Coordinates of N, CA and C in Angstrom, one line a residue:
X1 N 189.5 -91.1 81.4 CA 189.3 -90.6 81.1 C 190.9 -89.6 80.3
X2 N 191.0 -89.4 79.4 CA 192.4 -88.5 79.3 C 191.9 -86.9 79.7
X3 N 193.0 -86.6 79.3 CA 193.4 -85.0 80.1 C 192.5 -83.8 78.9
X4 N 192.7 -84.5 77.6 CA 192.2 -83.6 76.6 C 190.0 -83.7 76.5
X5 N 190.2 -85.0 77.1 CA 188.5 -84.8 77.8 C 187.8 -84.7 78.9
X6 N 188.8 -84.7 79.9 CA 188.5 -83.9 80.5 C 188.3 -82.2 81.1
X7 N 189.4 -81.7 80.0 CA 189.0 -80.2 79.8 C 188.1 -79.4 78.8
X8 N 187.8 -80.5 78.2 CA 186.5 -80.6 77.0 C 185.3 -80.3 78.5
X9 N 185.4 -81.0 79.3 CA 184.2 -81.1 80.0 C 183.7 -79.8 80.9
X10 N 185.3 -79.2 81.4 CA 185.8 -77.9 82.0 C 185.4 -76.8 81.4
X11 N 184.8 -77.0 79.9 CA 185.3 -75.9 79.1 C 183.6 -75.8 78.7
X12 N 182.8 -77.1 79.3 CA 181.3 -77.0 78.9 C 180.8 -76.1 79.9
X13 N 181.5 -76.6 80.8 CA 181.0 -76.4 82.3 C 181.2 -74.4 82.5
X14 N 182.4 -74.3 81.8 CA 182.8 -72.4 82.0 C 182.0 -71.2 80.7
X15 N 181.3 -72.5 79.9 CA 180.4 -71.8 78.9 C 181.0 -71.3 78.2
X16 N 180.7 -69.9 77.8 CA 181.4 -68.5 77.3 C 182.0 -67.6 77.7
X17 N 183.2 -68.7 78.9 CA 183.5 -67.4 79.7 C 185.0 -67.6 78.8
X18 N 185.3 -68.6 78.1 CA 186.9 -68.8 77.0 C 186.0 -68.6 76.0
X19 N 187.1 -68.5 75.3 CA 187.0 -67.5 73.7 C 186.5 -69.0 72.8
X20 N 186.2 -68.6 71.7 CA 185.7 -69.1 70.6 C 186.2 -70.2 70.0
X21 N 187.7 -69.6 69.8 CA 189.2 -70.3 69.3 C 189.8 -70.9 70.7
X22 N 189.8 -70.9 71.7 CA 190.1 -71.9 72.9 C 189.2 -73.5 73.2
X23 N 188.1 -72.5 72.4 CA 186.8 -73.7 73.0 C 187.4 -75.0 71.6
X24 N 187.7 -74.3 70.5 CA 187.8 -74.8 69.4 C 188.8 -76.2 68.8
X25 N 189.9 -75.3 70.0 CA 191.4 -76.0 69.7 C 190.9 -77.8 70.8
X26 N 190.0 -77.3 72.1 CA 190.0 -77.9 72.6 C 188.8 -79.3 72.4
X27 N 187.6 -78.8 71.5 CA 187.1 -79.4 71.0 C 187.1 -80.3 69.6
X28 N 189.0 -79.9 69.0 CA 189.1 -80.4 68.2 C 188.7 -81.8 67.8
X29 N 188.5 -82.7 67.1 CA 188.3 -84.6 67.3 C 189.9 -85.2 67.2
X30 N 191.0 -84.4 66.8 CA 192.1 -84.4 66.4 C 193.3 -84.8 67.1
X31 N 193.7 -85.8 66.9 CA 195.1 -85.7 67.8 C 196.0 -84.6 67.1
X32 N 196.8 -84.0 68.0 CA 198.4 -82.6 67.3 C 199.3 -84.0 66.6
X33 N 200.0 -83.7 65.7 CA 200.5 -84.3 65.1 C 202.1 -84.2 65.8
X34 N 202.7 -85.5 66.1 CA 204.1 -85.2 66.5 C 205.0 -83.9 66.3
X35 N 204.9 -83.8 64.7 CA 205.4 -82.9 64.2 C 205.2 -81.3 64.0
X36 N 203.7 -81.1 65.1 CA 203.4 -79.9 65.1 C 203.2 -79.7 67.0
X37 N 203.7 -80.7 67.7 CA 203.8 -80.3 69.1 C 204.8 -79.7 69.1
X38 N 205.4 -78.5 70.2 CA 206.8 -78.2 70.8 C 207.0 -77.5 69.5
X39 N 206.5 -76.6 68.5 CA 207.5 -75.6 67.8 C 207.5 -74.8 68.8
X40 N 207.6 -74.3 69.9 CA 208.0 -72.9 70.1 C 208.2 -73.8 71.5
X41 N 209.9 -73.1 71.4 CA 210.7 -73.5 73.3 C 210.4 -72.0 74.1
X42 N 209.3 -72.0 75.3 CA 209.7 -71.4 75.8 C 210.6 -71.4 77.1
X43 N 211.0 -70.2 77.4 CA 212.0 -69.8 78.5 C 211.7 -69.7 79.9
X44 N 212.7 -69.7 81.1 CA 212.0 -70.1 82.3 C 211.8 -68.6 82.5
X45 N 211.8 -67.5 82.1 CA 211.7 -66.2 82.4 C 210.5 -65.9 81.7
X46 N 209.9 -66.6 80.5 CA 208.8 -66.5 79.4 C 207.8 -67.3 80.8
X47 N 207.9 -68.1 81.4 CA 207.4 -69.1 82.0 C 206.7 -68.7 83.0
X48 N 207.8 -67.7 84.1 CA 207.2 -67.0 85.4 C 206.5 -65.6 84.6
X49 N 207.2 -65.0 83.8 CA 205.7 -64.3 83.0 C 204.0 -64.6 83.4
X50 N 204.1 -65.8 83.1 CA 202.6 -66.7 82.0 C 202.2 -66.9 84.0
X51 N 203.1 -67.2 84.7 CA 203.0 -67.3 86.2 C 202.0 -66.4 86.9
X52 N 202.9 -65.1 86.6 CA 202.9 -63.9 87.2 C 201.2 -63.0 86.2
X53 N 201.2 -63.4 85.1 CA 199.7 -63.2 84.5 C 199.1 -64.0 85.0
X54 N 199.3 -65.2 85.3 CA 198.2 -65.9 85.1 C 197.4 -65.5 86.8
X55 N 198.5 -65.1 87.6 CA 198.0 -65.0 89.2 C 197.4 -63.0 89.4
X56 N 197.3 -62.6 88.1 CA 196.8 -61.4 88.5 C 195.0 -61.7 88.1
X57 N 194.9 -62.7 86.8 CA 193.6 -63.0 86.2 C 192.9 -63.4 87.2
X58 N 193.3 -64.6 88.2 CA 192.7 -65.2 88.9 C 194.0 -65.3 90.1
X59 N 193.5 -64.0 90.9 CA 194.6 -63.7 92.4 C 194.1 -64.8 93.4
X60 N 195.1 -64.4 94.2 CA 194.5 -65.1 95.6 C 193.5 -63.6 96.2
X61 N 192.8 -64.7 97.2 CA 191.4 -64.1 98.0 C 191.5 -64.6 99.2
X62 N 191.1 -64.1 100.2 CA 190.6 -65.1 101.5 C 190.3 -65.7 101.4
X63 N 189.4 -66.7 100.4 CA 188.4 -67.8 100.4 C 189.5 -69.2 100.1
X64 N 190.2 -68.4 98.8 CA 190.9 -69.7 98.0 C 192.0 -69.2 97.1
X65 N 193.1 -70.0 97.0 CA 194.5 -69.6 96.7 C 194.3 -69.1 95.2
X66 N 195.2 -68.8 94.6 CA 194.9 -67.8 92.8 C 195.8 -68.9 92.3
X67 N 195.9 -68.8 90.9 CA 196.5 -69.5 89.8 C 198.0 -69.6 90.0
X68 N 198.5 -69.1 90.7 CA 199.9 -69.6 91.1 C 199.7 -70.8 91.7
X69 N 199.0 -71.0 92.9 CA 199.0 -71.8 93.6 C 198.7 -73.0 93.0
X70 N 197.9 -73.0 91.7 CA 197.1 -74.0 91.3 C 198.3 -74.5 90.0
X71 N 199.0 -74.0 89.6 CA 200.0 -74.7 88.8 C 199.7 -74.0 87.1
X72 N 199.7 -73.0 87.1 CA 198.8 -72.3 86.1 C 199.6 -72.2 85.1
X73 N 200.6 -71.2 85.5 CA 202.1 -70.7 84.7 C 202.7 -72.2 84.2
X74 N 201.9 -73.5 84.7 CA 203.4 -74.6 83.9 C 202.2 -75.1 83.0
X75 N 200.7 -74.8 83.3 CA 200.1 -75.3 82.4 C 199.6 -74.7 80.9
X76 N 200.0 -73.2 81.2 CA 199.5 -72.7 80.0 C 200.8 -73.2 78.6
X77 N 202.1 -73.0 79.0 CA 202.8 -72.8 78.2 C 202.9 -75.1 77.5
X78 N 202.5 -75.9 78.9 CA 202.0 -77.3 78.2 C 201.1 -77.2 76.8
X79 N 199.9 -76.8 77.2 CA 198.7 -76.9 76.5 C 198.9 -76.0 75.6
X80 N 199.3 -75.0 74.9 CA 200.2 -74.3 73.9 C 200.8 -75.3 73.1
X81 N 202.2 -76.0 73.5 CA 202.6 -77.1 72.7 C 202.1 -77.9 72.5
X82 N 201.2 -78.8 73.4 CA 200.3 -80.0 73.3 C 199.3 -80.2 72.1
X83 N 198.8 -78.2 72.2 CA 197.0 -79.2 72.1 C 197.1 -77.5 70.9
X84 N 198.1 -76.8 70.4 CA 197.9 -75.6 69.3 C 198.7 -76.3 68.2
X85 N 197.9 -75.6 67.1 CA 199.0 -76.2 65.7 C 200.1 -75.8 65.9
X86 N 201.0 -75.7 65.4 CA 202.3 -74.7 65.3 C 201.9 -73.6 64.7
X87 N 201.4 -73.2 63.5 CA 201.4 -71.7 63.3 C 200.5 -71.0 64.9
X88 N 199.7 -71.5 65.5 CA 199.3 -71.0 66.9 C 199.9 -70.9 67.3
X89 N 201.1 -71.8 67.7 CA 201.9 -71.5 69.2 C 202.7 -70.5 68.2
X90 N 203.2 -70.2 67.5 CA 204.0 -69.3 67.2 C 204.1 -68.2 67.0
X91 N 202.9 -67.9 66.9 CA 201.8 -66.7 67.1 C 201.6 -66.2 68.3
X92 N 201.1 -67.2 69.2 CA 201.2 -67.2 70.9 C 202.6 -66.3 71.4
X93 N 203.5 -66.9 71.0 CA 205.1 -66.3 71.1 C 205.5 -65.4 70.9
X94 N 204.6 -64.5 69.2 CA 205.4 -63.9 69.0 C 204.4 -62.5 70.0
X95 N 202.9 -63.1 70.1 CA 202.5 -62.1 71.2 C 203.0 -62.0 72.6
X96 N 203.9 -62.9 72.8 CA 204.5 -63.3 74.3 C 205.7 -62.4 73.7
X97 N 206.2 -62.3 72.9 CA 207.9 -61.5 72.2 C 207.2 -59.7 72.5
X98 N 206.1 -59.3 71.7 CA 205.6 -58.1 71.8 C 204.9 -57.7 73.6
X99 N 204.7 -58.8 74.1 CA 204.3 -58.5 75.3 C 205.4 -57.7 76.1
X100 N 205.9 -58.4 76.2 CA 207.5 -58.2 77.1 C 208.2 -57.1 76.5
X101 N 208.3 -56.5 75.0 CA 208.8 -55.3 74.3 C 208.1 -54.4 74.6
X102 N 206.5 -54.5 75.2 CA 205.7 -53.3 75.8 C 206.0 -53.3 77.1
X103 N 206.1 -54.1 78.0 CA 206.5 -53.4 79.1 C 207.5 -52.8 79.1
X104 N 208.6 -53.3 78.2 CA 210.2 -52.4 78.3 C 209.6 -50.8 78.0
X105 N 208.8 -50.5 76.6 CA 208.5 -49.8 75.9 C 208.2 -48.6 77.5
X106 N 206.7 -48.9 78.1 CA 206.1 -48.1 78.2 C 206.8 -48.1 79.9
X107 N 207.2 -49.0 80.6 CA 207.6 -48.8 81.9 C 209.6 -48.9 82.3
X108 N 210.0 -48.7 81.1 CA 211.5 -49.3 81.0 C 212.0 -50.9 81.7
X109 N 211.2 -51.0 82.0 CA 211.8 -52.2 82.4 C 210.9 -53.8 82.4
X110 N 211.5 -54.8 82.3 CA 210.7 -56.0 81.7 C 209.4 -56.2 82.9
X111 N 208.8 -57.1 82.6 CA 207.3 -57.1 83.5 C 207.9 -57.6 84.6
X112 N 208.5 -58.7 84.6 CA 208.5 -59.1 86.0 C 209.0 -58.4 87.0
X113 N 210.1 -57.2 86.7 CA 210.5 -56.2 87.3 C 209.4 -55.1 88.1
X114 N 208.2 -55.1 87.1 CA 207.3 -54.3 87.6 C 206.3 -54.5 89.0
X115 N 205.9 -53.6 89.8 CA 205.0 -53.7 91.0 C 203.9 -53.9 90.6
X116 N 202.9 -54.4 91.4 CA 201.4 -55.2 90.7 C 200.5 -54.3 90.4
X117 N 201.1 -53.1 90.7 CA 199.8 -51.9 90.1 C 200.4 -51.7 88.8
X118 N 201.2 -51.8 88.3 CA 202.1 -51.5 86.9 C 201.4 -52.9 85.8
X119 N 201.8 -53.6 86.7 CA 201.6 -55.5 85.9 C 199.6 -55.2 85.4
X120 N 199.2 -55.0 86.8 CA 197.5 -55.2 86.4 C 196.9 -53.8 85.2
X121 N 198.2 -52.8 84.8 CA 197.9 -51.3 84.5 C 197.9 -52.5 83.0
X122 N 199.3 -52.7 82.6 CA 199.4 -53.5 81.4 C 198.2 -54.9 81.1
X123 N 197.8 -55.5 81.7 CA 197.1 -56.3 81.7 C 195.3 -55.9 81.3
X124 N 194.7 -55.1 81.7 CA 193.9 -53.9 81.6 C 193.5 -53.3 80.1
X125 N 194.8 -52.8 80.0 CA 195.3 -52.2 78.6 C 195.5 -53.5 77.7
X126 N 195.8 -54.6 77.8 CA 195.5 -55.7 77.2 C 194.5 -56.0 76.5
X127 N 193.5 -56.3 78.1 CA 192.4 -56.8 77.6 C 191.2 -55.6 76.9
X128 N 191.5 -54.6 77.1 CA 190.6 -53.4 76.4 C 190.8 -53.3 74.7
X129 N 192.7 -53.5 74.6 CA 193.3 -54.1 73.3 C 192.4 -54.7 72.7
X130 N 192.5 -56.1 73.4 CA 192.3 -57.4 72.5 C 190.6 -57.5 72.6
X131 N 189.7 -56.2 73.1 CA 188.3 -56.1 72.7 C 188.2 -55.1 71.5
X132 N 189.2 -53.6 71.5 CA 189.1 -53.0 70.8 C 189.4 -54.1 69.1
X133 N 190.4 -54.6 69.1 CA 191.2 -55.4 68.2 C 189.6 -56.1 67.5
X134 N 189.3 -56.9 68.5 CA 188.3 -57.8 67.3 C 187.2 -57.1 67.3
X135 N 187.0 -56.1 67.5 CA 186.0 -55.4 67.2 C 186.0 -54.5 65.2
X136 N 187.9 -54.0 65.4 CA 188.3 -53.0 64.3 C 189.0 -54.4 63.5
X137 N 189.2 -55.5 63.6 CA 190.4 -56.0 63.0 C 191.2 -55.5 63.1
X138 N 192.3 -55.0 63.6 CA 193.1 -54.4 63.3 C 194.7 -55.5 63.1
X139 N 195.2 -55.2 62.3 CA 195.7 -56.4 62.0 C 197.6 -56.4 62.9
X140 N 197.3 -54.7 63.3 CA 198.6 -54.4 64.1 C 198.7 -54.8 65.4
X141 N 197.9 -55.1 65.9 CA 197.5 -55.6 67.5 C 197.4 -56.8 67.4
X142 N 197.2 -58.1 66.5 CA 196.5 -58.9 66.4 C 197.1 -60.3 67.4
X143 N 198.6 -60.3 67.1 CA 199.4 -61.1 67.8 C 199.2 -60.7 68.9
X144 N 199.8 -59.9 69.5 CA 200.1 -59.8 71.4 C 198.0 -59.7 71.6
X145 N 197.0 -59.6 70.7 CA 195.6 -59.8 71.9 C 195.1 -60.9 71.7
X146 N 196.1 -61.8 70.7 CA 195.7 -63.3 70.6 C 196.6 -63.7 71.8
X147 N 197.6 -63.4 72.2 CA 198.4 -63.8 73.1 C 197.5 -64.1 74.6
X148 N 197.1 -62.7 74.7 CA 196.4 -62.1 75.8 C 195.4 -62.9 75.8
X149 N 194.2 -63.0 75.2 CA 192.9 -64.2 75.0 C 193.4 -65.1 75.3
X150 N 194.3 -66.0 74.8 CA 194.6 -67.5 74.8 C 195.2 -67.8 76.2
X151 N 195.9 -66.8 76.7 CA 196.5 -66.3 78.2 C 195.0 -66.2 79.6
X152 N 194.4 -66.0 78.9 CA 193.3 -65.5 79.8 C 192.2 -66.6 79.8
X153 N 192.6 -67.4 78.7 CA 191.3 -68.7 78.5 C 192.3 -69.8 79.1
X154 N 193.9 -70.0 79.0 CA 194.3 -71.0 79.8 C 194.2 -70.9 81.0
X155 N 194.2 -69.4 81.9 CA 194.4 -69.4 83.3 C 193.0 -69.7 83.8
X156 N 192.1 -69.1 82.5 CA 190.7 -70.0 83.9 C 190.1 -71.5 83.4
X157 N 191.2 -71.7 82.3 CA 190.9 -73.6 82.1 C 191.5 -74.2 83.4
X158 N 192.5 -74.0 83.0 CA 193.5 -73.8 83.4 C 193.4 -74.4 85.6
X159 N 192.9 -73.1 85.6 CA 192.7 -73.1 87.3 C 191.3 -73.4 87.5
X160 N 190.5 -73.6 86.8 CA 188.9 -74.8 87.3 C 189.1 -76.0 87.0
X161 N 190.5 -76.4 86.0 CA 190.2 -77.6 85.7 C 191.1 -77.9 86.8
X162 N 192.4 -77.8 88.1 CA 192.9 -78.1 88.4 C 192.0 -78.6 90.1
X163 N 193.4 -79.1 90.9 CA 192.4 -79.6 92.5 C 192.3 -78.2 93.3
X164 N 193.0 -77.5 93.3 CA 193.2 -75.8 93.7 C 191.4 -75.2 93.4
X165 N 191.1 -74.9 92.3 CA 190.1 -74.9 91.5 C 188.6 -75.5 92.0
X166 N 189.1 -76.5 92.1 CA 187.8 -77.4 92.2 C 187.2 -77.6 93.7
X167 N 188.5 -77.9 94.5 CA 188.1 -78.1 95.8 C 187.9 -77.2 96.8
X168 N 188.8 -75.9 96.2 CA 188.6 -74.8 97.2 C 188.1 -73.2 96.6
X169 N 188.1 -73.5 95.3 CA 187.5 -72.6 94.6 C 186.1 -71.9 94.4
X170 N 185.6 -73.9 94.4 CA 184.4 -74.1 94.1 C 183.7 -74.4 95.2
X171 N 182.4 -75.0 95.2 CA 181.7 -75.5 96.7 C 182.3 -77.1 96.2
X172 N 183.2 -78.2 97.1 CA 183.3 -79.2 96.7 C 182.7 -80.5 97.6
X173 N 181.8 -81.2 96.8 CA 181.4 -82.8 98.0 C 182.1 -83.7 97.0
X174 N 183.4 -84.5 97.3 CA 183.2 -85.8 97.0 C 182.7 -86.5 96.3
X175 N 181.9 -87.2 97.2 CA 180.4 -87.7 97.2 C 179.4 -86.8 97.1
X176 N 178.7 -86.7 96.3 CA 177.4 -85.8 95.9 C 176.1 -87.3 96.7
X177 N 176.5 -87.8 97.5 CA 175.2 -88.1 97.7 C 175.5 -89.7 97.9
X178 N 174.9 -90.6 98.2 CA 174.7 -91.9 98.2 C 173.6 -92.6 97.5
X179 N 174.0 -93.7 96.6 CA 173.0 -94.8 96.0 C 172.0 -95.1 96.7
X180 N 170.4 -95.0 97.5 CA 170.4 -96.4 97.8 C 169.0 -96.8 96.8
X181 N 168.9 -98.2 96.3 CA 168.0 -98.5 95.6 C 166.6 -99.1 96.5
X182 N 166.9 -98.6 97.6 CA 165.6 -99.8 98.1 C 165.1 -98.7 99.2
X183 N 164.8 -97.6 99.1 CA 164.0 -96.4 100.1 C 162.7 -96.6 100.4
X184 N 162.6 -96.9 101.3 CA 161.2 -96.9 101.7 C 160.4 -95.7 101.9
X185 N 159.2 -96.0 101.5 CA 158.7 -94.8 100.9 C 157.6 -95.0 102.0
X186 N 156.8 -93.6 102.4 CA 156.3 -93.4 103.3 C 154.9 -93.5 102.8
X187 N 153.3 -93.8 103.2 CA 152.3 -93.5 102.6 C 151.8 -92.2 102.2
X188 N 151.9 -91.9 100.8 CA 151.1 -90.7 100.3 C 152.5 -90.1 99.4
X189 N 153.6 -90.4 100.0 CA 155.4 -89.6 99.7 C 155.1 -90.1 98.3
X190 N 156.1 -88.8 97.3 CA 155.8 -89.3 95.7 C 157.5 -90.1 95.7
X191 N 157.6 -91.1 94.6 CA 158.6 -91.9 94.4 C 159.8 -90.8 93.6
X192 N 160.7 -91.3 94.3 CA 161.9 -90.4 93.5 C 161.9 -90.5 91.8
X193 N 162.8 -89.7 91.1 CA 162.9 -89.9 89.7 C 164.3 -90.3 89.7
X194 N 163.6 -90.9 88.4 CA 165.0 -91.4 87.9 C 166.2 -90.7 86.7

């Protein structure tokens, strides 16, 4: 099974948790042409921003590690570059730049310099903005809303497709029972459904 097929399966399990646009990208039957891949070069700082955003979306809890431990910060740019067409990669990058500018305008410092409360406030505001943009179709906030939606979707997808998400955030049973084709039945016992 290749990576795209595995991610499709995780997307099916997550149902409507991820947006239709992300689901569409994962379910496209074509392979992205090589000239469409890597249309955007993410800086190390941008990758750190994505890592910190992912950790706020899927934080570490008492019962399981968060998105940072699952490596979601590396997963997001890889998925954007490998699976999204060049125009959508550029739109994502534009939204990321707008996000960085918003942090500086709102708090006077870049996102990585913000404390956890300020970071969380930014993401809550972005979430509310994405909901409002979806309802109003406001073109002025379209790129940053798109960026947030894709970041959120890929965080959820990457987390639950990771070893951490599969084995520590969910109940994990490596072998869900054994197959025994010759089980003796007791008198009056119903046979097993196949």
